[in-house]
Structure formats: C-alpha cells, structure tokens
PDB file of C-alpha atoms in Angstrom:
ATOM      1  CA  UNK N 660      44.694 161.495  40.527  1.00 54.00           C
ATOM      2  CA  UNK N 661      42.901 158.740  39.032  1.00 61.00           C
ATOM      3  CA  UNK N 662      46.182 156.607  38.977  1.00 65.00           C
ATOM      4  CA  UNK N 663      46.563 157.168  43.057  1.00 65.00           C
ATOM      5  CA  UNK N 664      42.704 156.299  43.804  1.00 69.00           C
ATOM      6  CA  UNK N 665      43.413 153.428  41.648  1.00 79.00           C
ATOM      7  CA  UNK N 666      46.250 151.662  44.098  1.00 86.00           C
ATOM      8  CA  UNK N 667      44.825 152.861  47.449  1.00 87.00           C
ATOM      9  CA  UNK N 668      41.855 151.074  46.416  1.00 88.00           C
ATOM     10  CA  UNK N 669      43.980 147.835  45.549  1.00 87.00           C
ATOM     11  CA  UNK N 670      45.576 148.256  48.655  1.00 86.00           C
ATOM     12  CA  UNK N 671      42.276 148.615  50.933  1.00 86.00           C
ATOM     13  CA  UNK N 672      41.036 145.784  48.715  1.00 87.00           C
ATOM     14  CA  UNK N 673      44.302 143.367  49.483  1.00 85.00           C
ATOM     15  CA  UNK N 674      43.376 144.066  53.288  1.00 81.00           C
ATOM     16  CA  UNK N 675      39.904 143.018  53.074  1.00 84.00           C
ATOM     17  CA  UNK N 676      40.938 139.790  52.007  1.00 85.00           C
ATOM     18  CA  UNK N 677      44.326 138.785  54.160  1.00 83.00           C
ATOM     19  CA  UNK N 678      43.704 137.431  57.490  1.00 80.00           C
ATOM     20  CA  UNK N 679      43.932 139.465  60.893  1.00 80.00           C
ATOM     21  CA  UNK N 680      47.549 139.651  62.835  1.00 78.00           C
ATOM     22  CA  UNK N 681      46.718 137.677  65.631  1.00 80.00           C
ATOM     23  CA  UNK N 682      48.927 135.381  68.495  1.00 80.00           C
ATOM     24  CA  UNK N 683      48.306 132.169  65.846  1.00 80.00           C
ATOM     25  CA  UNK N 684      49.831 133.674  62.897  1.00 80.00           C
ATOM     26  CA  UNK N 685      52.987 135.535  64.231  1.00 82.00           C
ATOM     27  CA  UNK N 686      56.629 134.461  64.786  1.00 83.00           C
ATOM     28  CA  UNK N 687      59.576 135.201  66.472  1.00 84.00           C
ATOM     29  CA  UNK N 688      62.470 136.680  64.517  1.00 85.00           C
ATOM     30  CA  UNK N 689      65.442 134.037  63.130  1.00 84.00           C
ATOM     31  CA  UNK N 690      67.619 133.634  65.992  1.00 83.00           C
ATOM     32  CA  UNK N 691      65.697 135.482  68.638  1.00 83.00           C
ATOM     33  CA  UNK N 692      65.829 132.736  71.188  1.00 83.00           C
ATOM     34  CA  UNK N 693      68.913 130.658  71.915  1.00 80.00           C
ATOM     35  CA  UNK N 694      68.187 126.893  73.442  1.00 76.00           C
ATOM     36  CA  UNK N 695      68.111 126.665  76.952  1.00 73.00           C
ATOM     37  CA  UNK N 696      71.332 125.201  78.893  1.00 69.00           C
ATOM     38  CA  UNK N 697      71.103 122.934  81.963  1.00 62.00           C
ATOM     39  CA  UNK N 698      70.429 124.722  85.373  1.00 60.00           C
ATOM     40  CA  UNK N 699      71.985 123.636  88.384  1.00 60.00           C
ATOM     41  CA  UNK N 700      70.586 121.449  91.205  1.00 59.00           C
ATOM     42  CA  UNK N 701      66.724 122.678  92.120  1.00 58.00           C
ATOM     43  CA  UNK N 702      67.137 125.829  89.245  1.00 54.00           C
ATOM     44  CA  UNK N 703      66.184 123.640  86.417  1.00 60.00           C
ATOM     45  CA  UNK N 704      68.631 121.112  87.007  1.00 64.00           C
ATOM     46  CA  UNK N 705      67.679 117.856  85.290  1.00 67.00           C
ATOM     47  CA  UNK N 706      67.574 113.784  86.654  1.00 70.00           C
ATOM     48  CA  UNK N 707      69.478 112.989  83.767  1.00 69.00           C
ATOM     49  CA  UNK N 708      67.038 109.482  83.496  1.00 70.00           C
ATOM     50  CA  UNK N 709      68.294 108.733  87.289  1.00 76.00           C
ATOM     51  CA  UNK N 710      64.856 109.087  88.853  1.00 75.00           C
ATOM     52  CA  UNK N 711      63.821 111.676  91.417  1.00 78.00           C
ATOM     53  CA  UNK N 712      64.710 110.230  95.116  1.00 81.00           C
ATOM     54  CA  UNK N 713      65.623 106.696  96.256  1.00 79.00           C
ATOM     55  CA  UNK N 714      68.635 104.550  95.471  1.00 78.00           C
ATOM     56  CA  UNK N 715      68.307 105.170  91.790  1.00 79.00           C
ATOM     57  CA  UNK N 716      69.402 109.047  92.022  1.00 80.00           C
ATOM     58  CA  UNK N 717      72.124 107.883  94.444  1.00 82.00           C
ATOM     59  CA  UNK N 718      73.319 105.190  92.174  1.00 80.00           C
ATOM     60  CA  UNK N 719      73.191 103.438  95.025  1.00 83.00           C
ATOM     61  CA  UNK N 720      71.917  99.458  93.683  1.00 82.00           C
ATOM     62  CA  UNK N 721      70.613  96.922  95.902  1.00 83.00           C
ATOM     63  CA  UNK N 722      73.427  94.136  96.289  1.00 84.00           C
ATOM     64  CA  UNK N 723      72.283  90.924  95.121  1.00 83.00           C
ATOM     65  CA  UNK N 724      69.972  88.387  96.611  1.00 81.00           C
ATOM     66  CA  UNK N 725      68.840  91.433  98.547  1.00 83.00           C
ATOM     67  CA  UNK N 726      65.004  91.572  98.064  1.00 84.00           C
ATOM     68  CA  UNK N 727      63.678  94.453  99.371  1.00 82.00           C
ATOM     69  CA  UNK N 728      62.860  93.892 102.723  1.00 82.00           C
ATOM     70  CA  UNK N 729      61.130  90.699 102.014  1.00 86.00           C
ATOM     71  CA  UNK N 730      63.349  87.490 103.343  1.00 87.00           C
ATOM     72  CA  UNK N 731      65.567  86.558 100.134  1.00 84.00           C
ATOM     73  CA  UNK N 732      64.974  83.540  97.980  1.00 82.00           C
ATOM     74  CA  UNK N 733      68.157  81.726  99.691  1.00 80.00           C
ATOM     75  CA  UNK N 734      67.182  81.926 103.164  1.00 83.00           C
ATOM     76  CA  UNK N 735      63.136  81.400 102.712  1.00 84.00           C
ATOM     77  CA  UNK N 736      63.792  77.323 101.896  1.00 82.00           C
ATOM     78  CA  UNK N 737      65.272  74.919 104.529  1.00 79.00           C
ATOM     79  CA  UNK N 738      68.813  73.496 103.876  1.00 75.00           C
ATOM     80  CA  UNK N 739      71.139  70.957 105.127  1.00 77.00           C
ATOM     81  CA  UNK N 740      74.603  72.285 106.258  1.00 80.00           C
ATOM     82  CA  UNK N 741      76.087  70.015 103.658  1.00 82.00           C
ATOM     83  CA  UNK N 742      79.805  71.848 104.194  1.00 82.00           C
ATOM     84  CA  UNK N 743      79.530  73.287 107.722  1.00 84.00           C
ATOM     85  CA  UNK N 744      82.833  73.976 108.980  1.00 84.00           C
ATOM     86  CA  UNK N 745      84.527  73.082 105.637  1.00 85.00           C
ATOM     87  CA  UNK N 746      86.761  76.265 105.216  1.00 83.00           C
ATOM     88  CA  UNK N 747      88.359  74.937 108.707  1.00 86.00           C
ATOM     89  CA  UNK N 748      89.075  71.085 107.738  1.00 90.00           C
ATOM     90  CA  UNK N 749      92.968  70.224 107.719  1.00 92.00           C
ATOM     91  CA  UNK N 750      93.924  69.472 104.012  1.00 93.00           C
ATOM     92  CA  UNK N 751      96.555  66.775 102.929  1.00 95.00           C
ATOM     93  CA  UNK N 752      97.543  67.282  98.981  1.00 94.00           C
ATOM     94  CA  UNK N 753      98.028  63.416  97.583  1.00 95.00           C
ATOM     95  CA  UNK N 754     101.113  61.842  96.200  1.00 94.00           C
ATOM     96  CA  UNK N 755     100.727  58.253  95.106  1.00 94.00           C
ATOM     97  CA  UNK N 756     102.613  55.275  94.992  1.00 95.00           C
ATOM     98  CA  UNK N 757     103.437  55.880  91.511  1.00 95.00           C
ATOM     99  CA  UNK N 758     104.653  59.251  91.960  1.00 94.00           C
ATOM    100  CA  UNK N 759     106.794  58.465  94.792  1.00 94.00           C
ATOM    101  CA  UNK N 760     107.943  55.089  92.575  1.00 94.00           C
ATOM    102  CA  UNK N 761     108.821  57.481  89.764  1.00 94.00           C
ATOM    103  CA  UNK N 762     110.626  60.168  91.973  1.00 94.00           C
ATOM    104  CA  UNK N 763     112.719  57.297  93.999  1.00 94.00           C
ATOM    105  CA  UNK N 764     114.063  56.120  89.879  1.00 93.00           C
ATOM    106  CA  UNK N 765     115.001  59.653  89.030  1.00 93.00           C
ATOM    107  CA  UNK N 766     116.797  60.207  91.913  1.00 92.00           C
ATOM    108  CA  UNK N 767     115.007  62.965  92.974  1.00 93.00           C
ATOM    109  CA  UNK N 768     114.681  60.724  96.333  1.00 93.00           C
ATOM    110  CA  UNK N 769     117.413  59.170  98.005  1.00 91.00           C
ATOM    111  CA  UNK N 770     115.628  55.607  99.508  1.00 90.00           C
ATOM    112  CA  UNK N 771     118.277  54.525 101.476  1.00 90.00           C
ATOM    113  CA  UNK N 772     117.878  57.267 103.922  1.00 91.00           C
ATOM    114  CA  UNK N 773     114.441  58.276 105.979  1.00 93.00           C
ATOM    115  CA  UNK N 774     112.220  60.086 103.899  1.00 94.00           C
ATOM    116  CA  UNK N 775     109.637  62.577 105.481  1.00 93.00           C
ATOM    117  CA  UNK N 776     107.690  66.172 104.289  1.00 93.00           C
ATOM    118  CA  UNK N 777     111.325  67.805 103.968  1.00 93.00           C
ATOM    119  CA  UNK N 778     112.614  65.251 101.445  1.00 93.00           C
ATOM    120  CA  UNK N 779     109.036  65.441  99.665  1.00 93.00           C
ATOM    121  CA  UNK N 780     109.102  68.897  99.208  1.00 92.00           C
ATOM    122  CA  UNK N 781     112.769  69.609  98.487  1.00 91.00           C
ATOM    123  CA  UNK N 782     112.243  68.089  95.281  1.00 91.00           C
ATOM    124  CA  UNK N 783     110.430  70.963  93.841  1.00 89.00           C
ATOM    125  CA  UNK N 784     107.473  68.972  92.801  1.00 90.00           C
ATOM    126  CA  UNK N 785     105.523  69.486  95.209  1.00 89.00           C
ATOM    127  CA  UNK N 786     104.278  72.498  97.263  1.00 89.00           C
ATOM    128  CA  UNK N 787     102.624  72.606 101.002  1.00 91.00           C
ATOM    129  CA  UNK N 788     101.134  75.832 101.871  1.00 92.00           C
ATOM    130  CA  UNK N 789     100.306  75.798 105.360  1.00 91.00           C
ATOM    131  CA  UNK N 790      98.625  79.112 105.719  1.00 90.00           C
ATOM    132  CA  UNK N 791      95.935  77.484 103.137  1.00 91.00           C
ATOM    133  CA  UNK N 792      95.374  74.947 105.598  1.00 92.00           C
ATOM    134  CA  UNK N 793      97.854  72.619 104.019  1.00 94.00           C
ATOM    135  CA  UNK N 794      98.818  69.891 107.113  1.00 94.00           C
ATOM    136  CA  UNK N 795     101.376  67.456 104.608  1.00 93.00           C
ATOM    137  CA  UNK N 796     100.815  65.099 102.413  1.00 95.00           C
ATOM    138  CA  UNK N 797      98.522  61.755 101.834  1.00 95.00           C
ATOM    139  CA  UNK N 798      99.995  58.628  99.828  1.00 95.00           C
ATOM    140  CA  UNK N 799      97.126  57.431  97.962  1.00 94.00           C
ATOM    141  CA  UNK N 800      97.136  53.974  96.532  1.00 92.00           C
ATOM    142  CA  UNK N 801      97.418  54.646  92.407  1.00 93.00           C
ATOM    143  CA  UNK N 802     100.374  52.662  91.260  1.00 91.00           C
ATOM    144  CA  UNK N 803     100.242  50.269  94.497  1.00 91.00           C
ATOM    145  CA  UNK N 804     100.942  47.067  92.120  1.00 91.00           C
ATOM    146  CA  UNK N 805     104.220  48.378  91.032  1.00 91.00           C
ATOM    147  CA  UNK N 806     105.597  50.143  93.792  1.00 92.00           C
ATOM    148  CA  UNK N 807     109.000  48.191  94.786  1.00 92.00           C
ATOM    149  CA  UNK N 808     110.621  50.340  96.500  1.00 92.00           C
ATOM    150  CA  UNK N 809     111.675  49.490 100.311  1.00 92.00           C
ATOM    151  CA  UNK N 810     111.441  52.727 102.320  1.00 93.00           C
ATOM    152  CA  UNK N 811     111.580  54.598 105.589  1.00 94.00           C
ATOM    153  CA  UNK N 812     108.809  56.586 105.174  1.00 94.00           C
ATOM    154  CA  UNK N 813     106.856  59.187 106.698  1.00 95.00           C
ATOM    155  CA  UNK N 814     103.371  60.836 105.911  1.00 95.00           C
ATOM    156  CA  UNK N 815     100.579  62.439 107.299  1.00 95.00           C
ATOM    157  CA  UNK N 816      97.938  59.983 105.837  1.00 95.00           C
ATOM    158  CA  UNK N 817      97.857  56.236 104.094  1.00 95.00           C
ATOM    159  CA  UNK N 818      95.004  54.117 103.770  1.00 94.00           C
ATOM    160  CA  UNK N 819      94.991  50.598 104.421  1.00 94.00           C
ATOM    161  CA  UNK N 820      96.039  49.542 100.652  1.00 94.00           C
ATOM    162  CA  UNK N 821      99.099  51.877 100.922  1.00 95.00           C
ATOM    163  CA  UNK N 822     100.448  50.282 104.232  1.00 95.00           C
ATOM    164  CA  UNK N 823     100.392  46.837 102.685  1.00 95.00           C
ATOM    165  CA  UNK N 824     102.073  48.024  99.601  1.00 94.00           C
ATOM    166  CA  UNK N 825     104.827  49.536 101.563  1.00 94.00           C
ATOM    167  CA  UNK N 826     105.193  46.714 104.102  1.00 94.00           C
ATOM    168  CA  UNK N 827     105.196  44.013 101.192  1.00 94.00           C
ATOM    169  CA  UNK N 828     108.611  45.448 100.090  1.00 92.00           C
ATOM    170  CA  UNK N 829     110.271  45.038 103.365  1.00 92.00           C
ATOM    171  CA  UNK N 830     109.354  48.891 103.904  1.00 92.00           C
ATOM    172  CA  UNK N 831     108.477  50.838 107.461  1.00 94.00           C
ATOM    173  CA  UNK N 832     105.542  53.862 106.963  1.00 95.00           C
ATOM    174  CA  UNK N 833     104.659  56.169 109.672  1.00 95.00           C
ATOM    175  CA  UNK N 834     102.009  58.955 109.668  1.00 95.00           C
ATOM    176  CA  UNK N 835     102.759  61.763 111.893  1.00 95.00           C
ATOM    177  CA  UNK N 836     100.934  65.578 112.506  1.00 96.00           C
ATOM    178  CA  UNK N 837     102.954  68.571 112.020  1.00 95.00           C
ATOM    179  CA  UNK N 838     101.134  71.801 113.762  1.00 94.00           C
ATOM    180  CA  UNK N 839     101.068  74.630 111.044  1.00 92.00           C
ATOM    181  CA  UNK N 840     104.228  76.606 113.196  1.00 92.00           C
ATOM    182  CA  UNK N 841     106.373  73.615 112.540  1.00 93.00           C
ATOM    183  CA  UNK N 842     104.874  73.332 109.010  1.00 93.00           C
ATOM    184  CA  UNK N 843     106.488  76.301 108.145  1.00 92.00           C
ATOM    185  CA  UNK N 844     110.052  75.207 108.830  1.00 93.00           C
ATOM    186  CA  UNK N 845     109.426  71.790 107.661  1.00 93.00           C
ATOM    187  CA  UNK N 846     108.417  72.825 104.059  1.00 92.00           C
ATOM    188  CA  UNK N 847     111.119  75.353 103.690  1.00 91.00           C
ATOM    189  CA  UNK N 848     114.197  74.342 105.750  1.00 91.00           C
ATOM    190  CA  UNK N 849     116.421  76.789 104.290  1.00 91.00           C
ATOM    191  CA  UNK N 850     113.956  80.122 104.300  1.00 91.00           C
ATOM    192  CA  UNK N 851     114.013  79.223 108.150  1.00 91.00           C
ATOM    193  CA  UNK N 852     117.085  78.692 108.851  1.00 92.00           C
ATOM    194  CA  UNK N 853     117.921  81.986 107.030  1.00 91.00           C
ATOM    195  CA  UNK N 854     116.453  83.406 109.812  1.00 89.00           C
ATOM    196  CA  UNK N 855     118.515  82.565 112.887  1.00 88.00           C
ATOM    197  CA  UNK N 856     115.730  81.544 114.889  1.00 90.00           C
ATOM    198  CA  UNK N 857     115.332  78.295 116.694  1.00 92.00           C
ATOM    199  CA  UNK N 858     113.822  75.268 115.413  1.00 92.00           C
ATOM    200  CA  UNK N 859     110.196  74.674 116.944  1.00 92.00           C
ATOM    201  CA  UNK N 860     108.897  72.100 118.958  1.00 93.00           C
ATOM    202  CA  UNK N 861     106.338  69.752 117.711  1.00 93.00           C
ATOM    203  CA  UNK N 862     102.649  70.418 119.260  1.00 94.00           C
ATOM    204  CA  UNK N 863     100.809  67.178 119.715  1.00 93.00           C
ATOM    205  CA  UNK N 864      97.661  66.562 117.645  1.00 94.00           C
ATOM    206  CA  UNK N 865      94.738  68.790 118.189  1.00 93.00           C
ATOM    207  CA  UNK N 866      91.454  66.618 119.844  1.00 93.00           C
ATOM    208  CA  UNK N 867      89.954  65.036 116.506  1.00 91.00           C
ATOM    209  CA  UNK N 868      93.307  63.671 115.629  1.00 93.00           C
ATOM    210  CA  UNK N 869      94.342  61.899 118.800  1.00 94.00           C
ATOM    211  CA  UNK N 870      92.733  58.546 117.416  1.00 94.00           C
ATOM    212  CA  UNK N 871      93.979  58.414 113.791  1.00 95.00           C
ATOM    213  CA  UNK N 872      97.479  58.833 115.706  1.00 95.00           C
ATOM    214  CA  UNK N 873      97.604  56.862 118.404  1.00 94.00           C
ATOM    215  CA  UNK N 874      96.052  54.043 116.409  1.00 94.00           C
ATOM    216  CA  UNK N 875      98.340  50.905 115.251  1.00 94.00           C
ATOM    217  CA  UNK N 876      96.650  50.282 112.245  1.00 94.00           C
ATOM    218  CA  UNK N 877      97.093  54.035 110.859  1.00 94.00           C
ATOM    219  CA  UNK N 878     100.816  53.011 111.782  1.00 94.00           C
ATOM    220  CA  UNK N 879     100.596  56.271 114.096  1.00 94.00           C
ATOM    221  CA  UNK N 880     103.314  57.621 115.168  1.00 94.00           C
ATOM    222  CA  UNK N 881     102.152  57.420 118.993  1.00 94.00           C
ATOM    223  CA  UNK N 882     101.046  54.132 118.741  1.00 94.00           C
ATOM    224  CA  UNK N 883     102.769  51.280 120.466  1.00 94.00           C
ATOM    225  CA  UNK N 884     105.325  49.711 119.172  1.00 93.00           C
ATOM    226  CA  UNK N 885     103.587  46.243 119.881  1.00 94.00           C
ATOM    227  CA  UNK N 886     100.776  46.784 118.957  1.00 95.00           C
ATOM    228  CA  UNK N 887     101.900  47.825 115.101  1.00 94.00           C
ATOM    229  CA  UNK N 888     104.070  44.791 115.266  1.00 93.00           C
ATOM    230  CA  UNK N 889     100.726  42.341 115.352  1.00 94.00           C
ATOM    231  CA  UNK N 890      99.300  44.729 112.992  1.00 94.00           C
ATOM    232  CA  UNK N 891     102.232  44.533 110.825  1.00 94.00           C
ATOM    233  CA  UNK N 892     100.847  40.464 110.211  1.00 94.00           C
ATOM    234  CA  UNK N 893      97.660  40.742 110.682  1.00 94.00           C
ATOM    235  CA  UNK N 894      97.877  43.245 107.654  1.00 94.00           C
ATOM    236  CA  UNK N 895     100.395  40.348 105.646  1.00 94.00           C
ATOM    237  CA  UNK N 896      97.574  37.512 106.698  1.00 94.00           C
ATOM    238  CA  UNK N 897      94.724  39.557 104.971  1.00 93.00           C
ATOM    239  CA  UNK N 898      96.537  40.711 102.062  1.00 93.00           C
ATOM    240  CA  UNK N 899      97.784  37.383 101.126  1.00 91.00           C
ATOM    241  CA  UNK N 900     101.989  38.394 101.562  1.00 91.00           C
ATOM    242  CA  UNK N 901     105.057  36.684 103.527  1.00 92.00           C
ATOM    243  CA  UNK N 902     106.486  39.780 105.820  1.00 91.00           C
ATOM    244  CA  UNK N 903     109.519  40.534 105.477  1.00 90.00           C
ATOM    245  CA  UNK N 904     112.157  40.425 109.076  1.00 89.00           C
ATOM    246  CA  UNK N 905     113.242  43.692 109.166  1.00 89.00           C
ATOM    247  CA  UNK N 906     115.636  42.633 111.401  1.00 88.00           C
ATOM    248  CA  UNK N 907     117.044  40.303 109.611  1.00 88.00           C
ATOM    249  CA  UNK N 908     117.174  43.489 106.534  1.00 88.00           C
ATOM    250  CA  UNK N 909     120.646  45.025 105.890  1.00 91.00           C
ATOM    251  CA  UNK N 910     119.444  48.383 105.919  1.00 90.00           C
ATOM    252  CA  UNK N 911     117.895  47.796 109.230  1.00 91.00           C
ATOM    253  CA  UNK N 912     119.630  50.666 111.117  1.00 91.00           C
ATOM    254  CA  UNK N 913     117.762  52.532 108.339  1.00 90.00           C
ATOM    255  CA  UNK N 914     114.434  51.395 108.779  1.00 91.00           C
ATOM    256  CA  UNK N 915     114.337  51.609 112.313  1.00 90.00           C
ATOM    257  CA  UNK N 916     115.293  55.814 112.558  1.00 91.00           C
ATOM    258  CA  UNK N 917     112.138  57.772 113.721  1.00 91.00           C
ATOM    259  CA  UNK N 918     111.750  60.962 115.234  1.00 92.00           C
ATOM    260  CA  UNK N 919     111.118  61.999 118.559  1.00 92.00           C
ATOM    261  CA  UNK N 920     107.143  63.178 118.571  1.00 93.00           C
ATOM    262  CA  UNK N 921     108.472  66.373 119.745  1.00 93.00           C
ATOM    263  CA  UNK N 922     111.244  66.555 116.589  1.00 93.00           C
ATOM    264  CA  UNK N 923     110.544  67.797 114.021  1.00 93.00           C
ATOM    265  CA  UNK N 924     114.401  67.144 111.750  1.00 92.00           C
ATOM    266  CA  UNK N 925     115.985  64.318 111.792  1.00 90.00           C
ATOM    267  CA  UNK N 926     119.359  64.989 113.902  1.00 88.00           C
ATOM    268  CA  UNK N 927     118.183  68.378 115.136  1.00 90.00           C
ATOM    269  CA  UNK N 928     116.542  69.039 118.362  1.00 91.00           C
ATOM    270  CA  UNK N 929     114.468  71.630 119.278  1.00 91.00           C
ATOM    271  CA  UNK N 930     115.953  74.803 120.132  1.00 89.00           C
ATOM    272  CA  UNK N 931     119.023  74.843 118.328  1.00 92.00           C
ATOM    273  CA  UNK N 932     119.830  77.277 115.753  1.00 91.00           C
ATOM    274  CA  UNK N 933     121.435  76.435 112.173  1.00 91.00           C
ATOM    275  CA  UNK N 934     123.774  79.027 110.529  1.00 89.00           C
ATOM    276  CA  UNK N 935     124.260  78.380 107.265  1.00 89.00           C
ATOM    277  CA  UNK N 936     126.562  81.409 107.125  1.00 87.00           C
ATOM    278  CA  UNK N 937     129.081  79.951 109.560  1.00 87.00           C
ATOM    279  CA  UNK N 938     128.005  76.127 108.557  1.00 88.00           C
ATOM    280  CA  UNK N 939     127.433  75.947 112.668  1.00 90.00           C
ATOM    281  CA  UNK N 940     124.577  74.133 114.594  1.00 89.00           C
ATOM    282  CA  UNK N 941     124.169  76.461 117.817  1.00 89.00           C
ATOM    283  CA  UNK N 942     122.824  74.537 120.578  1.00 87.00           C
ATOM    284  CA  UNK N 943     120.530  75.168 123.451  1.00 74.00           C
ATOM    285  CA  UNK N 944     122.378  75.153 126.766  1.00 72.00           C
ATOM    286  CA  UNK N 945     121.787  71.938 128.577  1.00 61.00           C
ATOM    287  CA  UNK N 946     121.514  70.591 125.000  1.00 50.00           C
ATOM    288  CA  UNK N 947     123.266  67.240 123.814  1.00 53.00           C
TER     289      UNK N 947
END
C-alpha cells in the first residue's frame, strides 16, 4: 500500500508543477489540415498580382504616348509641319551619268536606238514600283565629266548639269510623266502584255507638274520645239561647248524619234493588243 500512495503522490505532485491545457499550448494533429487550393472567381479566387479593377486586371495597357487623360507630351508643344503631305510626293529613284555610261559599255543598252523607262528597266538593274509612288527615274549628274555617250534619251527628271552633259555629245534628252496606270505597263512590258489587254493611254501631268513639262529648259516633253532649240545654245553659251548639228549627225533619224504625249511604246499606239502567243499586234478598228 505504501508503494501505491507513493506514485499517486508523484503523480499529483508532477501536476502541480506542469502548466494548464489551455488554447496557447495545444496543437493540431500531424496532417490534420491540408493547404488550401485556389477558389474560383468571388469564392476565394485570387488577383494573381493583377490588381483589383481597372486596366491592370483586364490586362488591358494604355498604348503609348497615351497619358491618361491629360493632353500627351507630343501634342502639348507647337510644331512645324516639316513633312506635311510627304507620304503623297511623286518619287523618281536616280541613275547617274555614270551608271548609264557603264550600262551603254556592257551592252546592257543598245545607244543607237531611243532609250526610255522600258529600256532602263529591262536591264534588270533597276526596279520602279509604282504602287510605292515610284513615277520613273531621275539622271543625276555623278559621272557627268566622262559621260560620252550620244543618246536618244528619255527621263522623268535631269537637272541643268545633266542636259549639258548629254547635249555636249551630240545627244537629244527629254523628260516626260508617265501616270501610275501606264507605269505599270511601262515597267513590265511583258507581265502586261501577258494579259491581252490593251495598251493605255498616256494621262497628261497632274496640276503641279504642268510647268516642269511644258518648260524648254527642263527639255519637257510639251514644250515647243523652238523654244528648246534657243535653249539648246543658250545652254552651249553658258557651259562653255560648240553644239553639235544634229542635223548634220548620221544617226539623225535616230535622234529625232519621240513619242506621241499620248504614247506610251515606241511603235505601238494606244489600244492595240500584243499577243505574244500568236507573235500578233491586234489593232483598234479605225487604227493605222
């Protein structure tokens, strides 16, 4: 009996001195909880670091330069339209004197007949895209000291220099507007004729290209024939060069070809039709 006392008294006394069970000092069994999973939508559903509301939960971002309301930092300073009406202005790709110089001793050209857009772009070198705005060509003036070549020759732009260096060599240069329909058969003879429809008739120049054309000393090709003539030595005088007779020139039967303003190939009139397939040129009726 004493042995029994003896251990309920150790046990009362063991009690006396542990703390009470309380909330503080209590915990859940291993494994009694599993982690909670992500609710859906307003049940516990989380932002995911989005935001709550506006365009940040929507992912939808604010498009640059865009300030909020406020007006944006591009528009609140004054400007000068610098390139107003740019994306509309007619664009001639250059081919200097050197180039051409270089293509007519290769024999890529063939001088001793007229040489226009078609002959320019038929050797491959060269590409005119008219749906980028592309109205022909411009002969610049790089290689103008060397250039000997005597010509027939047709652009859509020359500056002063590049007349003179043409008309030194005994040479005739025209510059003549193509409307972007005609364009499109010029550049690519072949692709059009392909297609069995009639060759186009050459629009006249729209209203800001009347002068340039009908002006002698652009050499225009609706200028008058006098009037380039005088131009033809008053350009010799200031340039310091005896001008060649052109009709004095062997080749002038050559130098003297033009087109109609309405033509756009030489020997080909508008309206006929080319088949390549039956090597035929189908004229209009009435046509010569």
């Amino acid at each position: 009996m004493s042995k029994i006392k003896h251990t309920t008294e150790k046990a009362l006394q063991m009690l006396r001195t542990l703390p009470r069970v309380s909330i503080g000092n209590i915990r859940d069994n291993p494994n009694s909880k599993q982690p909670q999973k992500r609710g859906r939508a307003q049940h516990g559903g989380d932002k995911h670091g989005a935001g709550n509301k506006g365009s940040g939960q929507r992912q939808n971002y604010m498009r640059l330069g865009y300030e909020t309301g406020n007006t944006p930092f591009y528009l609140r300073f004054g400007y000068e339209p610098y390139y107003k009406g740019h994306h509309l202005k007619r664009e001639y790709p250059p081919i200097s004197l050197h180039q051409l110089q270089k293509l007519i001793d290769t024999n890529r050209i063939d001088a001793s007949g007229p040489i226009d857009l078609t002959t320019i772009c038929n050797t491959g070198l060269f590409q005119i895209r008219p749906d980028q705005l592309h109205y022909g060509v411009q002969l610049t003036d790089e290689g103008a000291d060397e250039f000997r070549a005597k010509l027939n020759i047709e652009v859509q732009h020359a500056p002063e220099l590049v007349i003179a260096a043409v008309e030194r060599n005994g040479g005739v240069i025209r510059t003549a507007y193509y409307d972007p329909h005609s364009l499109f058969a010029v550049v690519n003879p072949r692709k059009w004729f392909e297609k069995g429809v009639p060759i186009p008739r050459r629009m006249l120049p729209p209203q800001d290209a009347i002068d340039y054309y009908t002006d002698a000393k652009n050499r225009g090709y609706l200028a008058d024939p006098e009037e380039i003539s005088k131009d033809r030595l008053v350009l010799a005088q200031k340039y310091g060069y005896e001008l060649p007779k052109i009709e004095d020139d062997p080749q002038y039967e050559m130098l003297t070809q033009c087109k109609d303003p309405r033509q756009i190939f030489h020997g080909l009139n508008p309206g006929w039709v080319v088949s390549l397939k039956d090597r035929a040129i189908v004229k209009a009726k009435g046509g010569e």
